[in-house]
Coordinates of C-alpha atoms in Angstrom, one line a residue:
M1 CA -0.3 0.0 0.0
K2 CA 1.0 3.6 -0.7
H3 CA 0.0 5.9 2.1
L4 CA 0.0 9.5 2.5
I5 CA 0.6 10.7 5.8
T6 CA 0.0 14.1 7.1
G7 CA 1.9 15.5 10.6
T8 CA 5.3 13.1 10.0
A9 CA 7.2 15.7 12.7
G10 CA 4.7 15.2 14.8
F11 CA 4.0 12.5 17.7
I12 CA 2.2 10.5 16.5
G13 CA 2.8 10.4 12.3
F14 CA 6.2 9.7 13.0
H15 CA 5.4 6.6 14.9
L16 CA 3.0 5.4 12.5
A17 CA 4.9 6.1 9.6
I18 CA 8.5 4.0 10.9
K19 CA 5.9 0.6 11.7
L20 CA 4.5 1.2 8.2
L21 CA 7.7 1.3 6.5
E22 CA 8.9 -1.7 8.8
R23 CA 5.9 -3.6 7.7
G24 CA 7.1 -2.7 3.8
D25 CA 4.5 -0.3 2.9
E26 CA 5.2 2.8 0.9
V27 CA 4.9 6.2 2.5
I28 CA 4.8 9.9 1.4
G29 CA 4.9 12.3 4.7
L30 CA 4.1 15.9 5.5
D31 CA 4.4 18.3 8.0
N32 CA 4.8 21.9 7.4
I33 CA 6.4 21.8 10.8
N34 CA 5.2 24.8 12.3
D35 CA 7.0 26.4 15.6
Y36 CA 3.7 25.8 18.2
Y37 CA 6.5 23.6 20.2
D38 CA 10.3 23.1 19.8
V39 CA 10.9 22.5 16.2
N40 CA 13.8 20.7 17.4
V41 CA 12.2 17.9 18.5
K42 CA 10.1 17.8 15.1
Y43 CA 13.4 17.9 13.5
G44 CA 14.7 15.2 15.5
R45 CA 11.8 13.0 15.1
L46 CA 12.3 13.4 11.2
K47 CA 16.3 12.6 11.6
E48 CA 15.1 9.2 13.3
S49 CA 13.5 8.5 10.1
G50 CA 16.4 9.6 8.2
I51 CA 15.2 12.4 7.0
E52 CA 18.1 15.2 7.6
K53 CA 17.1 18.7 8.1
E54 CA 19.5 20.8 6.0
E55 CA 17.6 18.5 2.9
I56 CA 14.2 19.7 3.8
A57 CA 15.5 23.5 3.0
Y58 CA 16.7 22.6 -0.3
A59 CA 14.3 19.6 -2.0
K60 CA 10.9 19.5 -2.7
K61 CA 10.8 16.0 -1.3
V62 CA 13.5 14.3 0.4
L63 CA 14.4 10.6 0.2
S64 CA 15.1 8.7 3.5
K65 CA 18.3 7.6 4.2
K66 CA 17.1 5.1 6.4
Y67 CA 14.1 3.8 4.6
P68 CA 14.1 3.5 0.9
N69 CA 10.5 3.4 1.1
Y70 CA 9.8 6.7 2.6
K71 CA 9.9 10.2 1.4
F72 CA 9.0 13.5 3.2
I73 CA 7.7 17.0 2.0
K74 CA 6.7 20.7 3.8
L75 CA 3.8 21.4 3.2
N76 CA 0.8 23.1 4.1
L77 CA -2.7 21.3 3.9
E78 CA -4.0 25.0 3.7
D79 CA -2.5 25.2 0.2
K80 CA -5.0 23.5 -1.8
S81 CA -3.4 23.5 -5.2
E82 CA -0.1 21.6 -3.8
I83 CA -2.1 19.3 -2.4
D84 CA -3.9 18.1 -5.8
K85 CA -1.0 18.1 -7.7
L86 CA 0.5 16.3 -5.0
F87 CA -2.4 13.6 -4.6
K88 CA -2.5 13.4 -8.7
E89 CA 1.1 13.0 -8.8
E90 CA 1.8 10.4 -6.0
K91 CA -1.4 8.3 -7.0
F92 CA -1.8 7.3 -3.1
D93 CA -4.2 4.3 -2.1
K94 CA -4.9 5.1 1.5
V95 CA -4.5 8.9 3.5
C96 CA -4.4 9.1 7.4
N97 CA -4.4 12.8 8.6
L98 CA -2.7 13.5 11.5
A99 CA -1.5 17.2 10.6
A100 CA -3.6 19.5 13.1
Q101 CA -3.6 22.7 14.9
A102 CA -3.2 21.3 18.3
G103 CA -4.3 22.1 22.2
V104 CA -6.8 22.9 24.1
R105 CA -5.7 25.8 25.8
Y106 CA -3.4 27.5 23.0
S107 CA -7.0 27.5 21.1
L108 CA -8.3 30.0 23.4
T109 CA -5.8 32.7 22.3
N110 CA -5.3 31.6 19.2
P111 CA -8.4 30.2 17.3
D112 CA -7.4 31.5 13.9
A113 CA -5.0 28.9 13.3
Y114 CA -7.9 25.7 14.2
I115 CA -10.0 27.2 11.4
S116 CA -7.4 27.6 8.9
S117 CA -5.3 24.2 10.1
N118 CA -7.5 22.0 10.8
I119 CA -10.6 23.1 8.7
V120 CA -9.5 24.6 6.0
G121 CA -6.6 21.8 5.4
F122 CA -8.9 19.3 6.0
I123 CA -11.2 20.0 3.1
N124 CA -8.9 20.1 1.2
L125 CA -8.0 16.8 2.3
L126 CA -11.3 15.4 1.6
E127 CA -11.5 17.2 -1.8
A128 CA -8.0 15.3 -3.1
C129 CA -9.5 12.1 -1.6
R130 CA -12.8 12.4 -3.5
H131 CA -10.9 13.4 -6.8
N132 CA -8.1 10.9 -6.5
D133 CA -10.1 7.3 -5.5
I134 CA -8.7 6.9 -2.5
K135 CA -9.5 3.6 -1.0
H136 CA -9.9 5.1 2.9
L137 CA -9.5 8.2 4.4
S138 CA -8.6 7.9 8.4
Y139 CA -8.2 10.7 10.6
A140 CA -6.9 12.1 14.3
S141 CA -10.2 13.3 16.3
S142 CA -10.2 14.1 20.0
S143 CA -11.8 12.8 23.2
S144 CA -12.0 16.6 23.5
V145 CA -15.2 15.8 21.6
Y146 CA -16.8 15.0 24.9
G147 CA -16.8 18.6 26.5
L148 CA -19.7 18.6 28.4
N149 CA -20.7 15.1 28.2
E150 CA -20.6 13.7 32.0
E151 CA -21.8 9.8 31.7
Q152 CA -18.5 7.6 31.7
P153 CA -16.7 5.7 30.2
F154 CA -17.4 8.2 26.8
S155 CA -18.9 6.3 24.1
T156 CA -18.8 7.0 20.6
H157 CA -22.6 6.5 20.6
D158 CA -23.3 8.9 22.7
N159 CA -23.7 12.8 21.5
V160 CA -21.2 14.9 21.3
D161 CA -22.8 18.2 20.9
H162 CA -21.3 20.3 23.4
P163 CA -17.6 21.5 23.0
I164 CA -15.7 24.0 25.5
S165 CA -13.1 24.4 23.1
L166 CA -12.7 25.8 19.9
Y167 CA -10.1 22.7 19.1
A168 CA -12.6 20.3 20.6
A169 CA -15.6 22.0 17.9
S170 CA -12.4 21.4 15.3
K171 CA -12.5 18.0 15.6
K172 CA -16.4 17.6 15.9
S173 CA -16.2 19.6 12.4
N174 CA -14.1 17.2 10.9
E175 CA -16.2 14.2 11.9
L176 CA -18.8 15.7 10.3
M177 CA -17.4 16.8 7.1
A178 CA -16.0 13.4 6.7
H179 CA -19.7 12.1 7.3
T180 CA -20.9 14.4 4.3
Y181 CA -18.2 13.1 2.1
S182 CA -18.7 9.3 2.6
H183 CA -22.6 10.1 2.1
L184 CA -22.5 12.0 -1.1
Y185 CA -18.8 10.2 -2.8
K186 CA -18.6 6.5 -0.6
I187 CA -15.5 7.7 0.5
P188 CA -14.4 5.2 3.6
T189 CA -14.0 7.7 6.6
T190 CA -12.7 6.9 9.6
G191 CA -12.3 9.1 13.0
L192 CA -10.6 8.0 15.6
R193 CA -10.9 9.9 19.2
F194 CA -7.7 9.9 21.0
F195 CA -7.0 10.3 24.5
T196 CA -3.8 11.5 25.9
V197 CA -1.4 10.0 24.0
Y198 CA 2.4 10.1 25.4
G199 CA 5.5 8.1 25.1
P200 CA 8.6 8.8 23.2
W201 CA 9.5 11.6 20.7
G202 CA 6.0 12.8 22.6
R203 CA 4.9 16.6 23.0
P204 CA 7.0 19.2 24.7
D205 CA 3.7 20.8 25.6
M206 CA 2.1 17.7 27.3
A207 CA 2.1 17.5 31.1
L208 CA 4.7 14.4 31.1
F209 CA 7.0 16.1 28.9
L210 CA 6.2 19.4 31.2
F211 CA 6.4 17.5 34.3
T212 CA 9.5 15.6 33.5
K213 CA 11.4 18.4 32.8
A214 CA 10.7 21.1 35.6
I215 CA 10.8 17.9 37.7
L216 CA 14.6 17.4 36.5
E217 CA 15.7 21.0 36.7
D218 CA 14.3 21.7 39.8
K219 CA 11.3 24.0 38.9
P220 CA 7.9 23.8 40.0
I221 CA 4.8 22.4 37.9
D222 CA 1.6 23.6 37.6
V223 CA -0.9 21.2 39.1
F224 CA -4.5 22.2 37.3
N225 CA -7.9 21.2 39.1
Y226 CA -5.4 20.7 42.3
G227 CA -4.8 17.4 40.9
E228 CA -7.8 15.9 40.8
M229 CA -7.6 15.6 37.0
Q230 CA -8.4 11.8 35.7
R231 CA -7.1 11.1 32.1
D232 CA -7.4 7.9 29.7
F233 CA -3.1 8.5 29.3
T234 CA -2.9 6.0 26.3
Y235 CA 0.6 5.3 25.4
I236 CA 1.9 6.0 21.6
G237 CA 2.8 2.1 20.8
D238 CA -0.9 1.2 21.4
I239 CA -2.5 3.7 19.8
V240 CA -0.5 3.2 16.3
E241 CA -1.4 0.0 16.7
G242 CA -5.0 0.9 16.8
I243 CA -4.4 2.8 14.0
I244 CA -3.1 0.7 11.6
R245 CA -5.5 -2.1 12.5
V246 CA -8.5 0.4 11.4
I247 CA -6.4 1.7 8.3
D248 CA -6.3 -2.2 6.9
N249 CA -10.4 -2.5 7.3
P250 CA -11.8 0.4 5.2
P251 CA -15.6 0.8 6.8
V252 CA -18.6 -0.7 5.2
G253 CA -21.9 0.8 5.5
N254 CA -23.7 -0.1 8.4
P255 CA -27.3 -2.1 7.1
L256 CA -29.0 -1.5 10.6
W257 CA -28.1 2.1 11.2
S258 CA -31.8 4.1 11.4
G259 CA -32.4 7.7 11.1
K260 CA -35.1 7.4 13.3
N261 CA -32.6 6.6 16.2
P262 CA -29.3 7.2 14.8
D263 CA -26.1 6.0 16.2
P264 CA -23.7 8.4 15.9
S265 CA -20.8 6.0 15.5
S266 CA -21.8 4.8 12.1
S267 CA -24.1 5.4 9.5
K268 CA -24.9 3.6 6.2
A269 CA -22.5 5.5 4.4
P270 CA -19.0 4.0 5.1
Y271 CA -18.4 6.1 8.0
K272 CA -17.2 4.8 11.3
I273 CA -15.9 6.6 14.7
Y274 CA -13.8 4.9 17.2
N275 CA -12.3 6.2 20.7
I276 CA -8.5 4.6 21.4
G277 CA -7.8 5.1 24.5
N278 CA -6.1 3.1 27.9
N279 CA -10.1 2.2 29.5
N280 CA -8.4 2.8 32.8
P281 CA -8.3 6.6 33.9
V282 CA -5.7 7.8 36.5
K283 CA -5.9 11.0 38.5
L284 CA -3.2 13.5 37.5
L285 CA -1.6 13.2 41.0
D286 CA -1.2 9.4 40.4
F287 CA 0.7 10.6 37.0
I288 CA 3.1 12.8 38.7
N289 CA 3.8 9.9 41.4
A290 CA 4.8 7.7 38.7
I291 CA 6.9 10.0 37.2
E292 CA 8.5 10.9 40.9
K293 CA 8.8 7.5 41.5
T294 CA 10.8 6.5 38.1
I295 CA 13.2 10.0 38.2
G296 CA 13.9 9.6 41.9
K297 CA 12.6 13.0 42.9
N298 CA 9.7 14.8 44.3
A299 CA 8.1 17.7 42.8
K300 CA 7.5 21.5 43.5
K301 CA 3.7 21.8 42.7
N302 CA 1.6 25.1 42.7
M303 CA -1.6 23.7 43.3
L304 CA -4.3 25.5 40.7
P305 CA -7.9 26.2 39.6
I306 CA -8.9 24.2 36.5
Q307 CA -8.0 25.7 33.6
A308 CA -11.1 27.1 30.5
G309 CA -11.5 24.5 28.3
D310 CA -10.7 21.6 30.4
V311 CA -12.7 18.6 31.2
P312 CA -12.6 17.4 34.6
S313 CA -12.3 13.5 33.6
T314 CA -11.5 11.3 30.7
Y315 CA -12.4 7.6 30.7
A316 CA -13.1 6.2 26.9
D317 CA -15.1 2.9 25.9
V318 CA -13.0 1.1 23.8
S319 CA -15.7 -1.8 22.8
G320 CA -15.8 -0.7 18.9
L321 CA -11.9 -1.5 18.8
I322 CA -12.5 -4.8 20.9
D323 CA -15.6 -5.7 18.6
D324 CA -14.0 -5.2 15.0
F325 CA -10.2 -5.8 15.7
G326 CA -10.0 -7.7 18.8
Y327 CA -7.9 -5.1 20.4
K328 CA -7.4 -2.9 22.9
P329 CA -4.6 -0.9 24.6
N330 CA -3.1 -2.4 27.1
T331 CA 0.4 -1.0 28.2
P332 CA 0.3 0.9 32.0
V333 CA 1.2 4.1 32.6
E334 CA 4.6 3.0 35.0
K335 CA 6.0 1.3 31.6
G336 CA 5.2 4.2 29.3
I337 CA 6.4 6.7 32.3
E338 CA 9.3 4.8 32.4
Q339 CA 9.8 4.2 28.4
F340 CA 9.4 8.5 28.4
I341 CA 11.9 9.3 30.6
K342 CA 14.0 6.9 29.5
W343 CA 14.3 8.5 25.5
Y344 CA 13.7 12.2 27.6
R345 CA 17.5 11.5 29.2
E346 CA 18.5 10.9 26.3
F347 CA 17.5 13.1 23.9
F348 CA 18.1 15.9 26.1
G349 CA 20.9 13.9 28.1
A350 CA 19.2 14.8 31.0

């Protein structure tokens, strides 16, 4: 198979590309390498996959020195003409969209970035898929779409019409846009609601990275909601395994779907939504304790109220993954934290 993966300088996209390459698939990776967080981490991921920073500045497409079946392109999803040209040239079989403007809190102060990247960029991909016979479009949604929902675990069968951040609203919009194209043009699409992904090569704006850095540097950490926050922390390896199972199995229409009692997770069209989470929420203070134990040092904690846009708890119902693929994420958070801190010390020499 020949895949377009967007966001391959990003956390999840980098790991997914490596897994697909290692099994022999062909991958075209795309990223705009924006400066939302430290670009050195992004270039570090690219270098790990055989893409040198120096070459990106001089060549439109960079061939990996490590994987002969990998090419990288620096490109914005918002550049419709270049996206259309890329699809026509490369003739992809499948597309996985992991590029997005990330971050709940950043969306409170920089809303325009989310409309440009997550909405305009996504419609450009949908249109390109429509006109180029793409066999399956899978894309990153988010657990944040559950918003004000209080019924837990969060189920894909539940209504998610009450987001509390523009980031969440943009991800919900992607699901609606994808359904429209699945219905009108029979493009198989699958939305993946990720739950607090962590692990080696993780994002510097995420809690595990921030906490590890601060503790090692003997600086205080901000603990929101006084540590009572709960998150369904999901290890990157489990996320990637779930994505690959989804990519390999494009959805078909659900013949039992009824407009009189509509199930949000499926449709008569070839459309599907899955949660990918650990199905085991962990209290923030317990998460911090696991970091402290692994590092061998206690954190200095600033206990603060919950921030605007944050939800107090996330908890994934992954019955869809189990029923359709016989798969359930299962990496214990203590093991995942150990793997991250091992990587962090090696990468930063800490």
